[in-house]
Amino acid sequence: MKRMLWVYLIMSCCATFITPLFPLYSEHYQLNSLQITILFAVYAAILLPTLFVVGAKGSAWGLKRVLRSSIWISIASTLLFLGSFDVWMLYAARILEGIAYGSFTGTAAAFLIKQISPNKVSTAIKLSGATVLIGFGLGPAIAGLILQYLHLQPLRVPFWFLLVMLITSLVILETLPKHEDSLMQKPAKTKISLGVPNSIRSHFWSFAALPIFTVFTIQGIALSLIPSFVRNVIHTSNLAFSGIIILLLLGGGALAQFVPWPSHPVSRMRFGILLLAIGSWGIVFSGLTANLFLVWASIFIQAIGGGWTFQVALRFASQLPKPEERPRVISAFYLCAYSGFIIPPIGVGVLTQFFSLNFSLIILNLFAAVIVIYVLIYSIRFNRYYSKYSKVASTEKSMQDFINCHNKMEVMLEILRENVKIHGSESIQAQIANENFQAANQILQLLNEFTKIEFNSNAEQIMESSKSLVVNIKENFGRKY
């Protein structure tokens, strides 16, 4: 798992590595704010269709083969940045990076799950999500430090570092086993689909899609415009400053996900999206006052809010649909997320043609504030729904425990019978019977505890059947031994 997480980290670094170079490209190629935001957004625009196609077809093509190809495409993008001498090469390189990370995202999670035991899947997914956010922040931080302190071909040298990092990730990927499904297990046709079931549509769009759209909108603006904001509004020439701010924003959001409070997901969402809005407004006011401390404090607050909102929104998108509906809902979730990377940043770029950057950010924040208010109001309705949903999920889990318990007792009783037949020694028979008799009593006690919960008739039948098995064990072996 550690090796695959390293590949996750490097590929995530690549996705945002270019961010501190935006002001340099703006000066070198005479690009305005709109052209810079398009340079940022074209990555997300090409990533989305790639994600859908490769996510659906990746298993049929071979997960490791797709991951290997995505790294090679990212290497090609890096080489194009290295050799760029015209604006079109920058856009081409960003398009290649969108294809690379879209294909990587569509298959990396499935490949990671195949590398680990089933009981570690939840931990692996949580760590992979945090690693992605850290990588998104680490890429600009590394590039910014190189630009500020190396003083050597600023439009070339950072990408040499990135190239070395990509080669190491390619080498590490080759050390991982394939774990591909056999041809018999692979479906003949894989349908690419997107949709949200009617039963959860309102809850999904209002309490998962809108929050993640807001997160990516606000943080997408930060990624695309913070370098220019820092230089032109905060008036600092330190190129590492913007990279470190982005690292705090995204890396801090990843670390915030491990903070246990608040534990209830609805409360966590409320606090998260509220902190996200407060941090965003703080950045605007820091531009008005040119206050560096306010910049750091606002980024810290926004990082916590973004981390919690992302975490809970993804949880609801994964938890609410049925297992067979989950891939389509997750695809819709990421469509909303990356739409936040595309539409609003371009909108701000257009606004900067008529207004100042800071005023354009105020308009964006007013738009985001409307969404935040709506989500907070809707959370009252969603909380009632989620409370009922949690009770149903708890009941279904207990019923599954009944079934597992019943099956284990059937196996235990059969083994007990066979062992008593095989072993002639009375002492061995007594020992075997006694051990299984004790286990049966423990299971009976557990079942008695379950009767305190209300279940349907099927669950009651399972309970009665399980209890009869215990009685059977007692009657056949308990009296004799």
Tab-separated table of C-alpha atoms in Angstrom:
chain	number	residue	atom	x	y	z
A	1	MET	CA	0.000	0.000	0.000
A	2	LYS	CA	2.865	2.397	0.830
A	3	ARG	CA	4.355	2.077	-2.652
A	4	MET	CA	1.031	2.772	-4.343
A	5	LEU	CA	0.460	5.783	-2.084
A	6	TRP	CA	3.817	7.146	-3.276
A	7	VAL	CA	2.577	6.889	-6.872
A	8	TYR	CA	-0.600	8.690	-5.762
A	9	LEU	CA	1.509	11.453	-4.197
A	10	ILE	CA	3.691	12.040	-7.268
A	11	MET	CA	0.803	12.075	-9.744
A	12	SER	CA	-1.104	14.523	-7.539
A	13	CYS	CA	1.987	16.759	-7.380
A	14	CYS	CA	2.045	16.822	-11.176
A	15	ALA	CA	-1.550	18.034	-11.392
A	16	THR	CA	-0.806	21.336	-9.583
A	17	PHE	CA	2.971	21.671	-10.037
A	18	ILE	CA	2.628	24.459	-12.597
A	19	THR	CA	0.666	26.799	-10.289
A	20	PRO	CA	3.559	29.007	-9.003
A	21	LEU	CA	4.755	29.434	-12.590
A	22	PHE	CA	1.549	31.168	-13.707
A	23	PRO	CA	2.892	34.701	-12.999
A	24	LEU	CA	6.115	33.875	-14.875
A	25	TYR	CA	4.205	32.551	-17.872
A	26	SER	CA	1.967	35.621	-17.699
A	27	GLU	CA	4.994	37.904	-17.968
A	28	HIS	CA	6.928	35.803	-20.469
A	29	TYR	CA	4.032	35.236	-22.890
A	30	GLN	CA	2.028	38.371	-22.005
A	31	LEU	CA	-1.023	36.442	-20.771
A	32	ASN	CA	-3.920	38.191	-19.016
A	33	SER	CA	-5.943	36.797	-16.075
A	34	LEU	CA	-8.526	35.211	-18.391
A	35	GLN	CA	-5.854	33.348	-20.372
A	36	ILE	CA	-4.216	32.159	-17.141
A	37	THR	CA	-7.483	30.844	-15.735
A	38	ILE	CA	-8.216	29.078	-19.040
A	39	LEU	CA	-4.744	27.535	-18.855
A	40	PHE	CA	-5.737	26.196	-15.454
A	41	ALA	CA	-9.293	25.163	-16.383
A	42	VAL	CA	-8.444	23.339	-19.628
A	43	TYR	CA	-6.805	20.678	-17.463
A	44	ALA	CA	-10.071	19.967	-15.653
A	45	ALA	CA	-12.137	20.242	-18.849
A	46	ILE	CA	-10.202	17.390	-20.477
A	47	LEU	CA	-9.873	15.418	-17.226
A	48	LEU	CA	-13.634	14.828	-16.851
A	49	PRO	CA	-14.342	12.854	-20.054
A	50	THR	CA	-11.083	10.953	-19.568
A	51	LEU	CA	-12.125	10.032	-16.033
A	52	PHE	CA	-15.505	8.684	-17.179
A	53	VAL	CA	-14.163	6.677	-20.109
A	54	VAL	CA	-11.110	5.187	-18.410
A	55	GLY	CA	-12.965	4.645	-15.132
A	56	ALA	CA	-15.470	2.455	-16.960
A	57	LYS	CA	-13.040	0.698	-19.301
A	58	GLY	CA	-9.938	0.525	-17.083
A	59	SER	CA	-10.567	-2.982	-15.736
A	60	ALA	CA	-11.054	-4.379	-19.233
A	61	TRP	CA	-7.890	-2.678	-20.499
A	62	GLY	CA	-5.830	-3.731	-17.470
A	63	LEU	CA	-5.481	-1.514	-14.413
A	64	LYS	CA	-1.711	-1.562	-14.219
A	65	ARG	CA	-1.393	-0.947	-17.947
A	66	VAL	CA	-3.633	2.121	-17.661
A	67	LEU	CA	-1.654	3.467	-14.685
A	68	ARG	CA	1.603	2.936	-16.531
A	69	SER	CA	0.229	4.792	-19.546
A	70	SER	CA	-0.982	7.675	-17.383
A	71	ILE	CA	2.524	8.155	-15.950
A	72	TRP	CA	4.047	8.104	-19.434
A	73	ILE	CA	1.525	10.723	-20.604
A	74	SER	CA	2.422	12.846	-17.590
A	75	ILE	CA	6.099	12.489	-18.529
A	76	ALA	CA	5.240	13.644	-22.064
A	77	SER	CA	3.427	16.657	-20.587
A	78	THR	CA	6.476	17.506	-18.469
A	79	LEU	CA	8.775	17.260	-21.479
A	80	LEU	CA	6.457	19.580	-23.401
A	81	PHE	CA	6.684	22.150	-20.590
A	82	LEU	CA	10.473	21.752	-20.631
A	83	GLY	CA	10.706	22.472	-24.333
A	84	SER	CA	7.933	25.069	-24.610
A	85	PHE	CA	8.612	28.179	-26.655
A	86	ASP	CA	5.031	29.253	-27.511
A	87	VAL	CA	1.693	29.557	-25.702
A	88	TRP	CA	0.073	26.670	-27.574
A	89	MET	CA	2.648	24.290	-26.092
A	90	LEU	CA	1.562	25.287	-22.581
A	91	TYR	CA	-2.068	24.513	-23.383
A	92	ALA	CA	-1.081	21.235	-25.053
A	93	ALA	CA	0.956	20.240	-22.004
A	94	ARG	CA	-1.967	21.013	-19.693
A	95	ILE	CA	-4.305	18.949	-21.892
A	96	LEU	CA	-1.898	16.007	-21.692
A	97	GLU	CA	-1.741	16.386	-17.916
A	98	GLY	CA	-5.556	16.345	-17.784
A	99	ILE	CA	-5.592	13.104	-19.758
A	100	ALA	CA	-2.858	11.655	-17.539
A	101	TYR	CA	-4.512	12.444	-14.226
A	102	GLY	CA	-8.010	11.588	-15.497
A	103	SER	CA	-6.883	8.116	-16.540
A	104	PHE	CA	-4.925	7.725	-13.294
A	105	THR	CA	-7.872	8.748	-11.086
A	106	GLY	CA	-10.219	6.416	-12.947
A	107	THR	CA	-8.186	3.303	-12.111
A	108	ALA	CA	-5.865	4.035	-9.165
A	109	ALA	CA	-8.445	3.359	-6.448
A	110	ALA	CA	-9.447	0.008	-7.970
A	111	PHE	CA	-5.786	-0.981	-8.350
A	112	LEU	CA	-4.983	0.054	-4.754
A	113	ILE	CA	-7.833	-2.060	-3.374
A	114	LYS	CA	-6.444	-5.099	-5.198
A	115	GLN	CA	-3.088	-4.635	-3.432
A	116	ILE	CA	-4.459	-4.957	0.107
A	117	SER	CA	-6.571	-7.270	2.256
A	118	PRO	CA	-10.332	-6.592	2.433
A	119	ASN	CA	-10.208	-5.466	6.086
A	120	LYS	CA	-7.891	-2.577	5.141
A	121	VAL	CA	-9.957	-1.181	2.255
A	122	SER	CA	-11.578	1.595	4.302
A	123	THR	CA	-8.225	2.743	5.691
A	124	ALA	CA	-6.604	2.645	2.254
A	125	ILE	CA	-9.313	4.781	0.653
A	126	LYS	CA	-9.087	7.320	3.475
A	127	LEU	CA	-5.273	7.480	3.178
A	128	SER	CA	-5.416	7.750	-0.609
A	129	GLY	CA	-7.811	10.709	-0.371
A	130	ALA	CA	-5.542	12.470	2.113
A	131	THR	CA	-2.477	11.686	-0.031
A	132	VAL	CA	-4.114	13.253	-3.079
A	133	LEU	CA	-4.793	16.507	-1.215
A	134	ILE	CA	-1.264	16.573	0.213
A	135	GLY	CA	0.131	15.994	-3.277
A	136	PHE	CA	-2.002	18.794	-4.709
A	137	GLY	CA	-0.459	21.123	-2.133
A	138	LEU	CA	3.069	19.705	-2.208
A	139	GLY	CA	3.488	20.190	-5.976
A	140	PRO	CA	3.176	24.011	-5.905
A	141	ALA	CA	5.282	24.178	-2.715
A	142	ILE	CA	8.182	22.295	-4.335
A	143	ALA	CA	7.963	24.357	-7.526
A	144	GLY	CA	7.807	27.620	-5.548
A	145	LEU	CA	10.871	26.765	-3.447
A	146	ILE	CA	12.850	25.860	-6.580
A	147	LEU	CA	11.833	29.109	-8.283
A	148	GLN	CA	12.679	31.265	-5.283
A	149	TYR	CA	15.998	29.815	-4.195
A	150	LEU	CA	17.603	28.100	-7.196
A	151	HIS	CA	17.689	31.124	-9.560
A	152	LEU	CA	18.375	29.007	-12.640
A	153	GLN	CA	16.161	28.855	-15.740
A	154	PRO	CA	12.875	29.226	-13.822
A	155	LEU	CA	10.742	28.019	-16.743
A	156	ARG	CA	12.830	24.864	-17.212
A	157	VAL	CA	14.585	23.618	-14.060
A	158	PRO	CA	11.454	22.898	-11.936
A	159	PHE	CA	10.275	20.426	-14.563
A	160	TRP	CA	13.576	18.529	-14.410
A	161	PHE	CA	12.797	17.837	-10.750
A	162	LEU	CA	9.277	16.798	-11.689
A	163	LEU	CA	10.618	14.485	-14.392
A	164	VAL	CA	12.832	12.665	-11.866
A	165	MET	CA	9.867	12.274	-9.503
A	166	LEU	CA	7.742	10.784	-12.286
A	167	ILE	CA	10.443	8.302	-13.262
A	168	THR	CA	10.671	7.095	-9.640
A	169	SER	CA	6.899	6.605	-9.546
A	170	LEU	CA	7.076	4.598	-12.782
A	171	VAL	CA	9.805	2.365	-11.334
A	172	ILE	CA	7.808	1.831	-8.127
A	173	LEU	CA	4.664	0.997	-10.090
A	174	GLU	CA	6.540	-1.757	-11.937
A	175	THR	CA	7.382	-3.406	-8.604
A	176	LEU	CA	3.688	-3.875	-7.801
A	177	PRO	CA	1.845	-7.049	-8.879
A	178	LYS	CA	-0.881	-6.809	-11.482
A	179	HIS	CA	-3.707	-8.649	-9.667
A	180	GLU	CA	-5.802	-8.465	-12.841
A	181	ASP	CA	-9.111	-10.284	-13.142
A	182	SER	CA	-9.220	-13.305	-15.381
A	183	LEU	CA	-10.866	-13.007	-18.761
A	184	MET	CA	-13.808	-15.061	-17.497
A	185	GLN	CA	-14.448	-12.537	-14.746
A	186	LYS	CA	-14.350	-9.475	-16.973
A	187	PRO	CA	-17.646	-8.246	-18.380
A	188	ALA	CA	-18.042	-8.507	-22.134
A	189	LYS	CA	-19.273	-4.924	-22.331
A	190	THR	CA	-18.723	-2.082	-19.914
A	191	LYS	CA	-21.345	0.637	-19.956
A	192	ILE	CA	-20.314	4.223	-19.308
A	193	SER	CA	-23.165	5.750	-17.364
A	194	LEU	CA	-23.930	8.697	-15.145
A	195	GLY	CA	-26.990	9.279	-13.029
A	196	VAL	CA	-28.456	9.687	-9.558
A	197	PRO	CA	-31.396	7.503	-8.404
A	198	ASN	CA	-34.668	9.300	-7.735
A	199	SER	CA	-34.739	8.061	-4.130
A	200	ILE	CA	-31.657	10.085	-3.155
A	201	ARG	CA	-31.605	12.751	-5.874
A	202	SER	CA	-32.615	15.708	-3.727
A	203	HIS	CA	-30.270	14.761	-0.883
A	204	PHE	CA	-27.363	14.086	-3.222
A	205	TRP	CA	-27.581	17.348	-5.161
A	206	SER	CA	-28.209	19.481	-2.086
A	207	PHE	CA	-25.875	17.904	0.467
A	208	ALA	CA	-23.093	16.281	-1.555
A	209	ALA	CA	-22.932	17.826	-5.037
A	210	LEU	CA	-23.376	21.496	-4.078
A	211	PRO	CA	-20.859	21.358	-1.185
A	212	ILE	CA	-18.151	19.683	-3.286
A	213	PHE	CA	-18.824	22.138	-6.124
A	214	THR	CA	-18.279	24.970	-3.631
A	215	VAL	CA	-15.044	23.418	-2.326
A	216	PHE	CA	-13.549	23.023	-5.792
A	217	THR	CA	-14.799	26.461	-6.838
A	218	ILE	CA	-13.117	28.298	-3.973
A	219	GLN	CA	-9.966	26.188	-3.996
A	220	GLY	CA	-9.799	26.230	-7.781
A	221	ILE	CA	-9.760	30.021	-7.648
A	222	ALA	CA	-6.990	29.816	-5.065
A	223	LEU	CA	-4.893	27.461	-7.205
A	224	SER	CA	-5.241	29.547	-10.356
A	225	LEU	CA	-5.058	33.075	-8.940
A	226	ILE	CA	-3.179	32.962	-5.615
A	227	PRO	CA	0.251	33.468	-7.289
A	228	SER	CA	-0.990	36.646	-9.016
A	229	PHE	CA	-2.949	37.654	-5.909
A	230	VAL	CA	0.138	37.331	-3.718
A	231	ARG	CA	2.301	39.358	-6.088
A	232	ASN	CA	-0.132	42.098	-7.135
A	233	VAL	CA	-2.369	42.477	-4.074
A	234	ILE	CA	-0.264	41.357	-1.120
A	235	HIS	CA	2.824	42.862	-2.816
A	236	THR	CA	5.452	40.212	-2.078
A	237	SER	CA	7.996	39.000	-4.624
A	238	ASN	CA	8.768	35.727	-2.820
A	239	LEU	CA	7.843	33.004	-5.340
A	240	ALA	CA	7.866	30.306	-2.651
A	241	PHE	CA	5.162	32.148	-0.731
A	242	SER	CA	2.281	31.183	-3.037
A	243	GLY	CA	3.418	27.536	-3.152
A	244	ILE	CA	3.526	27.293	0.623
A	245	ILE	CA	0.072	28.917	0.872
A	246	ILE	CA	-1.348	26.285	-1.484
A	247	LEU	CA	0.390	23.524	0.515
A	248	LEU	CA	-1.257	24.837	3.678
A	249	LEU	CA	-4.612	25.072	1.915
A	250	LEU	CA	-4.679	21.543	0.474
A	251	GLY	CA	-2.291	19.673	2.748
A	252	GLY	CA	-3.983	21.225	5.765
A	253	GLY	CA	-7.315	20.069	4.402
A	254	ALA	CA	-5.986	16.510	4.182
A	255	LEU	CA	-4.713	16.555	7.768
A	256	ALA	CA	-7.972	18.107	9.010
A	257	GLN	CA	-9.783	14.949	7.898
A	258	PHE	CA	-8.055	13.033	10.700
A	259	VAL	CA	-9.408	15.390	13.380
A	260	PRO	CA	-12.172	13.357	15.107
A	261	TRP	CA	-14.398	16.284	16.137
A	262	PRO	CA	-17.160	16.845	15.205
A	263	SER	CA	-17.903	13.169	14.735
A	264	HIS	CA	-21.472	13.385	13.424
A	265	PRO	CA	-21.250	13.785	9.615
A	266	VAL	CA	-24.076	16.354	9.338
A	267	SER	CA	-22.519	18.560	12.028
A	268	ARG	CA	-19.126	18.121	10.384
A	269	MET	CA	-20.569	19.289	7.071
A	270	ARG	CA	-22.172	22.334	8.705
A	271	PHE	CA	-18.938	23.391	10.383
A	272	GLY	CA	-16.892	22.557	7.284
A	273	ILE	CA	-18.802	24.576	4.728
A	274	LEU	CA	-19.156	27.494	7.161
A	275	LEU	CA	-15.388	27.560	7.800
A	276	LEU	CA	-14.792	27.319	4.048
A	277	ALA	CA	-16.851	30.468	3.471
A	278	ILE	CA	-15.236	32.336	6.394
A	279	GLY	CA	-11.746	31.528	5.117
A	280	SER	CA	-12.634	32.612	1.603
A	281	TRP	CA	-13.958	35.992	2.806
A	282	GLY	CA	-10.838	36.367	4.943
A	283	ILE	CA	-8.679	36.089	1.830
A	284	VAL	CA	-10.714	38.852	0.176
A	285	PHE	CA	-10.269	41.163	3.167
A	286	SER	CA	-6.548	40.367	3.290
A	287	GLY	CA	-6.360	41.713	-0.263
A	288	LEU	CA	-8.108	44.910	0.783
A	289	THR	CA	-5.778	45.428	3.754
A	290	ALA	CA	-2.584	43.787	2.384
A	291	ASN	CA	-2.364	41.926	5.721
A	292	LEU	CA	-0.078	38.852	5.548
A	293	PHE	CA	-1.233	37.467	8.899
A	294	LEU	CA	-4.852	37.560	7.706
A	295	VAL	CA	-3.808	35.640	4.576
A	296	TRP	CA	-2.275	32.812	6.647
A	297	ALA	CA	-5.173	32.708	9.126
A	298	SER	CA	-7.776	32.680	6.339
A	299	ILE	CA	-5.995	29.907	4.441
A	300	PHE	CA	-5.789	27.838	7.638
A	301	ILE	CA	-9.534	28.248	8.284
A	302	GLN	CA	-10.379	27.494	4.661
A	303	ALA	CA	-8.159	24.390	4.735
A	304	ILE	CA	-10.078	22.893	7.668
A	305	GLY	CA	-13.426	23.750	6.092
A	306	GLY	CA	-12.461	22.363	2.706
A	307	GLY	CA	-11.049	19.158	4.197
A	308	TRP	CA	-14.141	18.423	6.275
A	309	THR	CA	-16.586	19.339	3.500
A	310	PHE	CA	-14.769	17.167	0.954
A	311	GLN	CA	-14.583	14.238	3.375
A	312	VAL	CA	-18.270	14.275	4.351
A	313	ALA	CA	-19.578	14.988	0.837
A	314	LEU	CA	-17.642	11.999	-0.527
A	315	ARG	CA	-18.921	9.877	2.347
A	316	PHE	CA	-22.548	10.701	1.557
A	317	ALA	CA	-22.010	10.152	-2.187
A	318	SER	CA	-20.610	6.694	-1.410
A	319	GLN	CA	-22.979	5.776	1.406
A	320	LEU	CA	-26.437	6.830	0.250
A	321	PRO	CA	-26.788	4.886	-3.040
A	322	LYS	CA	-27.154	1.119	-3.305
A	323	PRO	CA	-23.925	-0.768	-4.180
A	324	GLU	CA	-24.961	-1.293	-7.809
A	325	GLU	CA	-25.759	2.431	-8.172
A	326	ARG	CA	-22.589	3.693	-6.486
A	327	PRO	CA	-20.280	3.993	-9.566
A	328	ARG	CA	-22.754	6.261	-11.391
A	329	VAL	CA	-23.331	8.413	-8.316
A	330	ILE	CA	-19.589	8.767	-7.662
A	331	SER	CA	-19.119	9.786	-11.303
A	332	ALA	CA	-21.802	12.451	-10.873
A	333	PHE	CA	-20.057	13.578	-7.681
A	334	TYR	CA	-16.746	14.160	-9.462
A	335	LEU	CA	-18.528	15.843	-12.361
A	336	CYS	CA	-19.839	18.435	-9.897
A	337	ALA	CA	-16.433	18.707	-8.235
A	338	TYR	CA	-14.423	19.382	-11.379
A	339	SER	CA	-17.123	21.685	-12.715
A	340	GLY	CA	-16.064	23.901	-9.828
A	341	PHE	CA	-12.551	23.853	-11.271
A	342	ILE	CA	-13.800	25.000	-14.691
A	343	ILE	CA	-16.777	27.371	-14.643
A	344	PRO	CA	-16.136	29.825	-11.763
A	345	PRO	CA	-12.381	30.341	-12.383
A	346	ILE	CA	-13.111	31.244	-15.990
A	347	GLY	CA	-15.905	33.503	-14.766
A	348	VAL	CA	-13.484	35.318	-12.478
A	349	GLY	CA	-11.047	35.593	-15.372
A	350	VAL	CA	-13.772	37.281	-17.429
A	351	LEU	CA	-14.663	39.623	-14.546
A	352	THR	CA	-11.025	40.726	-14.202
A	353	GLN	CA	-11.284	42.160	-17.706
A	354	PHE	CA	-13.725	44.729	-16.308
A	355	PHE	CA	-13.030	44.901	-12.555
A	356	SER	CA	-10.104	44.499	-10.192
A	357	LEU	CA	-9.066	41.018	-9.060
A	358	ASN	CA	-10.216	41.666	-5.514
A	359	PHE	CA	-13.665	42.905	-6.615
A	360	SER	CA	-13.995	39.843	-8.862
A	361	LEU	CA	-13.299	37.625	-5.851
A	362	ILE	CA	-15.985	39.463	-3.876
A	363	ILE	CA	-18.542	38.619	-6.573
A	364	LEU	CA	-17.444	34.973	-6.464
A	365	ASN	CA	-17.756	34.887	-2.674
A	366	LEU	CA	-21.268	36.315	-2.817
A	367	PHE	CA	-22.191	33.511	-5.216
A	368	ALA	CA	-20.624	30.924	-2.879
A	369	ALA	CA	-22.360	32.477	0.155
A	370	VAL	CA	-25.775	31.800	-1.403
A	371	ILE	CA	-24.834	28.111	-1.791
A	372	VAL	CA	-23.516	27.924	1.789
A	373	ILE	CA	-26.735	29.407	3.213
A	374	TYR	CA	-28.828	26.966	1.188
A	375	VAL	CA	-26.766	23.956	2.363
A	376	LEU	CA	-27.034	25.031	6.004
A	377	ILE	CA	-30.827	25.382	5.714
A	378	TYR	CA	-31.159	22.069	3.863
A	379	SER	CA	-29.081	20.327	6.551
A	380	ILE	CA	-32.128	20.431	8.866
A	381	ARG	CA	-34.151	18.310	6.444
A	382	PHE	CA	-31.208	16.069	5.601
A	383	ASN	CA	-30.463	15.407	9.282
A	384	ARG	CA	-33.943	13.939	9.765
A	385	TYR	CA	-33.476	11.735	6.704
A	386	TYR	CA	-29.995	10.615	7.741
A	387	SER	CA	-31.144	9.673	11.243
A	388	LYS	CA	-33.731	7.295	9.751
A	389	TYR	CA	-31.191	6.058	7.198
A	390	SER	CA	-28.668	5.262	9.949
A	391	LYS	CA	-31.237	3.251	11.897
A	392	VAL	CA	-32.131	1.236	8.805
A	393	ALA	CA	-28.447	0.643	8.034
A	394	SER	CA	-27.851	-0.476	11.629
A	395	THR	CA	-30.772	-2.899	11.421
A	396	GLU	CA	-29.532	-4.341	8.132
A	397	LYS	CA	-26.059	-4.817	9.617
A	398	SER	CA	-27.516	-6.644	12.634
A	399	MET	CA	-29.551	-8.869	10.329
A	400	GLN	CA	-26.373	-9.690	8.423
A	401	ASP	CA	-24.746	-10.531	11.760
A	402	PHE	CA	-27.635	-12.917	12.407
A	403	ILE	CA	-27.076	-14.644	9.086
A	404	ASN	CA	-23.316	-14.922	9.626
A	405	CYS	CA	-23.869	-16.224	13.163
A	406	HIS	CA	-26.370	-18.791	11.908
A	407	ASN	CA	-24.008	-20.030	9.190
A	408	LYS	CA	-21.075	-20.304	11.597
A	409	MET	CA	-23.136	-22.395	14.039
A	410	GLU	CA	-24.203	-24.767	11.281
A	411	VAL	CA	-20.572	-25.313	10.325
A	412	MET	CA	-19.563	-25.660	13.969
A	413	LEU	CA	-22.227	-28.291	14.630
A	414	GLU	CA	-21.212	-30.307	11.575
A	415	ILE	CA	-17.530	-30.216	12.554
A	416	LEU	CA	-18.427	-31.253	16.082
A	417	ARG	CA	-20.358	-34.264	14.832
A	418	GLU	CA	-17.545	-35.341	12.536
A	419	ASN	CA	-14.897	-34.953	15.238
A	420	VAL	CA	-16.851	-37.015	17.735
A	421	LYS	CA	-17.240	-39.776	15.123
A	422	ILE	CA	-13.535	-39.792	14.228
A	423	HIS	CA	-11.927	-39.586	17.668
A	424	GLY	CA	-12.462	-42.656	19.806
A	425	SER	CA	-11.063	-41.272	23.020
A	426	GLU	CA	-13.758	-40.241	25.487
A	427	SER	CA	-11.552	-37.449	26.869
A	428	ILE	CA	-10.977	-35.986	23.410
A	429	GLN	CA	-14.675	-36.193	22.641
A	430	ALA	CA	-15.457	-34.469	25.910
A	431	GLN	CA	-12.922	-31.722	25.243
A	432	ILE	CA	-14.248	-31.055	21.742
A	433	ALA	CA	-17.851	-31.045	22.928
A	434	ASN	CA	-17.068	-28.761	25.876
A	435	GLU	CA	-15.274	-26.174	23.701
A	436	ASN	CA	-18.117	-26.065	21.201
A	437	PHE	CA	-20.692	-26.049	23.999
A	438	GLN	CA	-19.086	-22.923	25.467
A	439	ALA	CA	-18.995	-21.274	22.056
A	440	ALA	CA	-22.674	-22.076	21.559
A	441	ASN	CA	-23.548	-20.475	24.867
A	442	GLN	CA	-21.682	-17.306	23.876
A	443	ILE	CA	-23.557	-17.162	20.581
A	444	LEU	CA	-26.879	-17.717	22.359
A	445	GLN	CA	-26.104	-14.824	24.706
A	446	LEU	CA	-25.319	-12.622	21.700
A	447	LEU	CA	-28.589	-13.560	20.029
A	448	ASN	CA	-30.526	-12.759	23.189
A	449	GLU	CA	-29.022	-9.259	23.107
A	450	PHE	CA	-30.141	-8.853	19.493
A	451	THR	CA	-33.767	-9.579	20.463
A	452	LYS	CA	-33.913	-6.157	22.124
A	453	ILE	CA	-33.922	-4.580	18.637
A	454	GLU	CA	-37.005	-4.562	16.422
A	455	PHE	CA	-36.687	-6.662	13.261
A	456	ASN	CA	-38.959	-8.012	10.580
A	457	SER	CA	-40.280	-11.578	10.371
A	458	ASN	CA	-37.302	-12.815	8.331
A	459	ALA	CA	-34.881	-11.744	11.036
A	460	GLU	CA	-37.020	-13.424	13.695
A	461	GLN	CA	-36.985	-16.668	11.703
A	462	ILE	CA	-33.199	-16.496	11.462
A	463	MET	CA	-33.016	-15.992	15.232
A	464	GLU	CA	-35.287	-18.964	15.954
A	465	SER	CA	-33.284	-21.154	13.592
A	466	SER	CA	-30.029	-20.059	15.241
A	467	LYS	CA	-31.382	-20.743	18.712
A	468	SER	CA	-32.559	-24.193	17.644
A	469	LEU	CA	-29.016	-24.965	16.541
A	470	VAL	CA	-27.715	-24.068	19.974
A	471	VAL	CA	-30.345	-26.261	21.608
A	472	ASN	CA	-29.350	-29.068	19.267
A	473	ILE	CA	-25.750	-28.775	20.405
A	474	LYS	CA	-26.809	-28.871	24.047
A	475	GLU	CA	-29.095	-31.881	23.622
A	476	ASN	CA	-26.594	-33.948	21.636
A	477	PHE	CA	-23.408	-33.181	23.570
A	478	GLY	CA	-24.160	-31.171	26.708
A	479	ARG	CA	-25.791	-33.961	28.731
A	480	LYS	CA	-23.173	-36.599	27.943
A	481	TYR	CA	-20.143	-34.410	28.668
